Amino acid sequence: MSMQSPQTCCGFIPLNTAVLLITIFGILNKLSGFYGIISLDFGDPIVSAVYVYSLLGVFVGAYALYGLHKQNLSIVRWYTIYYWMDCMISTATTIWFATDWYLFTDHRLPDLSPEEQLEHDHVFKMESIVSLTFLVVLRLIHVYFALVVTSYYQSMGHGYARLSKEQDFE
């Protein structure tokens, strides 16, 4: 049983429209790098690297928009590669930051009585499960969007191959 590439996004959005929306929302997401740089919080080098990476992502996304507009197969190919790399890098940083936050950060509040601390720990555990569930779902959505971008690139390639075949017969 072979796995087919999606022909639409979410079952009803044409691939070209979906990739355009994915790219625009990706740019908006990466704009957070500007706020990170402005905050001048350079205490953690990994956080600083993520800010700089986000800024670079804005420019890659803008160039991808140009390539999508011009239907440039080469630019869309590089954007597809970047999107998969971004998916992996984002997953790695999400795992890094989640591990640091949930396993290595002390969440105890010093001014609480033992009963209040127990309640706080219970609520924190419940909130952690919800947060981690959202993180996993968002990572899966990112992978799905990478598949959509890849499908669009592949469909563009077939269009160019079809055009070249038609020109060969003329």
Coordinates of C-alpha atoms in Angstrom, one line a residue:
M1 CA 0.0 0.0 0.0
S2 CA 1.6 3.2 -1.1
M3 CA 1.2 6.6 0.6
Q4 CA -0.1 9.2 -1.8
S5 CA 0.6 12.9 -1.5
P6 CA -2.3 15.1 -0.5
Q7 CA -4.0 16.9 -3.4
T8 CA -5.6 19.4 -1.1
C9 CA -4.9 20.7 2.4
C10 CA -7.4 19.7 5.1
G11 CA -9.5 18.1 2.4
F12 CA -10.7 21.2 0.6
I13 CA -8.1 23.9 0.3
P14 CA -6.2 23.9 -3.0
L15 CA -2.4 23.2 -2.5
N16 CA -1.3 26.5 -4.0
T17 CA -3.6 28.5 -1.6
A18 CA -2.6 26.2 1.3
V19 CA 1.1 26.7 0.7
L20 CA 0.6 30.5 0.4
L21 CA -1.3 30.5 3.8
I22 CA 1.3 28.2 5.4
T23 CA 4.1 30.5 4.3
I24 CA 2.3 33.7 5.5
F25 CA 1.5 32.2 8.9
G26 CA 5.1 30.9 9.1
I27 CA 6.4 34.4 8.5
L28 CA 4.1 35.8 11.2
N29 CA 5.3 33.1 13.6
K30 CA 9.0 33.8 12.8
L31 CA 8.5 37.5 13.5
S32 CA 8.7 36.6 17.2
G33 CA 12.5 36.7 16.6
F34 CA 12.3 40.5 16.3
Y35 CA 10.8 40.7 19.8
G36 CA 13.3 38.3 21.2
I37 CA 16.2 40.4 19.8
I38 CA 14.6 43.6 21.1
S39 CA 14.2 42.1 24.6
L40 CA 18.0 41.9 24.7
D41 CA 17.8 38.7 26.8
F42 CA 21.0 37.0 25.7
G43 CA 21.5 35.0 28.9
D44 CA 20.8 31.6 27.3
P45 CA 22.7 31.1 24.0
I46 CA 20.2 28.6 22.7
V47 CA 17.4 31.1 23.1
S48 CA 19.5 33.7 21.3
A49 CA 20.2 31.3 18.5
V50 CA 16.4 30.6 18.1
Y51 CA 15.8 34.3 17.9
V52 CA 18.4 34.7 15.1
Y53 CA 17.1 31.6 13.4
S54 CA 13.6 33.1 13.5
L55 CA 14.8 36.3 11.9
L56 CA 16.4 34.3 9.1
G57 CA 13.2 32.4 8.7
V58 CA 11.3 35.7 8.0
F59 CA 13.6 36.3 5.0
V60 CA 13.4 32.8 3.8
G61 CA 9.6 33.0 4.0
A62 CA 9.6 36.3 2.1
Y63 CA 11.7 34.8 -0.7
A64 CA 9.5 31.7 -0.7
L65 CA 6.5 34.0 -1.3
Y66 CA 8.3 35.5 -4.3
G67 CA 9.0 32.0 -5.6
L68 CA 5.3 31.0 -5.1
H69 CA 4.1 34.1 -6.8
K70 CA 6.4 33.5 -9.8
Q71 CA 5.8 29.7 -9.8
N72 CA 9.6 29.3 -9.7
L73 CA 10.3 25.6 -9.3
S74 CA 13.8 26.1 -8.0
I75 CA 12.8 28.5 -5.2
V76 CA 9.9 26.3 -4.2
R77 CA 12.3 23.3 -4.1
W78 CA 14.6 25.2 -1.7
Y79 CA 11.7 26.3 0.3
T80 CA 10.5 22.7 0.6
I81 CA 13.9 21.7 1.9
Y82 CA 13.9 24.6 4.3
Y83 CA 10.4 23.8 5.6
W84 CA 11.4 20.2 6.4
M85 CA 14.6 21.5 8.1
D86 CA 12.6 24.0 10.0
C87 CA 10.2 21.3 11.1
M88 CA 13.1 19.2 12.5
I89 CA 14.8 22.2 14.1
S90 CA 11.5 23.4 15.7
T91 CA 10.8 19.9 17.0
A92 CA 14.3 19.7 18.5
T93 CA 14.0 23.2 20.2
T94 CA 10.5 22.3 21.4
I95 CA 11.8 19.1 23.0
W96 CA 14.8 21.0 24.4
F97 CA 12.7 23.8 26.0
A98 CA 9.9 21.5 27.2
T99 CA 12.5 19.2 28.8
D100 CA 14.2 22.1 30.5
W101 CA 10.8 23.6 31.7
Y102 CA 9.1 20.4 32.9
L103 CA 12.1 18.4 34.2
F104 CA 14.8 20.8 35.3
T105 CA 12.9 23.9 36.5
D106 CA 11.8 24.0 40.1
H107 CA 8.2 24.9 40.2
R108 CA 7.7 24.9 43.9
L109 CA 6.5 28.1 45.6
P110 CA 8.3 28.8 48.8
D111 CA 5.5 30.6 50.6
L112 CA 2.9 27.8 50.4
S113 CA 1.9 25.5 53.2
P114 CA 2.3 21.7 52.5
E115 CA -1.4 21.3 51.6
E116 CA -1.2 24.3 49.3
Q117 CA 2.0 23.0 47.7
L118 CA 0.3 19.6 47.1
E119 CA -2.6 21.4 45.4
H120 CA -0.2 23.5 43.4
D121 CA 1.8 20.4 42.3
H122 CA -1.5 18.7 41.3
V123 CA -2.6 21.6 39.2
F124 CA 0.9 22.0 37.6
K125 CA 0.9 18.3 36.7
M126 CA -2.6 18.7 35.1
E127 CA -1.6 21.8 33.2
S128 CA 1.7 20.1 32.1
I129 CA -0.3 17.3 30.5
V130 CA -2.5 19.7 28.6
S131 CA 0.5 21.8 27.5
L132 CA 2.5 18.7 26.3
T133 CA -0.6 17.5 24.4
F134 CA -0.8 20.8 22.6
L135 CA 2.9 20.8 21.8
V136 CA 2.6 17.3 20.3
V137 CA -0.4 18.2 18.2
L138 CA 1.3 21.4 17.0
R139 CA 4.4 19.4 15.9
L140 CA 2.1 16.9 14.1
I141 CA 0.4 19.8 12.3
H142 CA 3.9 21.2 11.3
V143 CA 4.7 17.8 9.8
Y144 CA 1.4 17.7 7.9
F145 CA 2.1 21.2 6.6
A146 CA 5.6 20.0 5.5
L147 CA 3.8 17.2 3.5
V148 CA 1.5 19.8 2.0
V149 CA 4.4 22.0 0.9
T150 CA 6.2 18.9 -0.5
S151 CA 3.0 17.8 -2.4
Y152 CA 2.7 21.3 -3.9
Y153 CA 6.4 21.2 -5.0
Q154 CA 5.9 17.8 -6.5
S155 CA 2.8 18.9 -8.4
M156 CA 4.7 21.9 -9.7
G157 CA 7.4 19.5 -11.0
H158 CA 4.8 17.4 -12.8
G159 CA 3.3 20.5 -14.4
Y160 CA 6.7 21.5 -15.7
A161 CA 7.4 17.9 -16.9
R162 CA 4.0 17.9 -18.7
L163 CA 4.8 21.3 -20.3
S164 CA 8.2 20.1 -21.6
K165 CA 6.6 16.9 -23.0
E166 CA 4.0 18.9 -24.8
Q167 CA 6.7 21.2 -26.3
D168 CA 8.7 18.2 -27.4
F169 CA 5.8 17.0 -29.6
E170 CA 5.2 20.4 -31.2

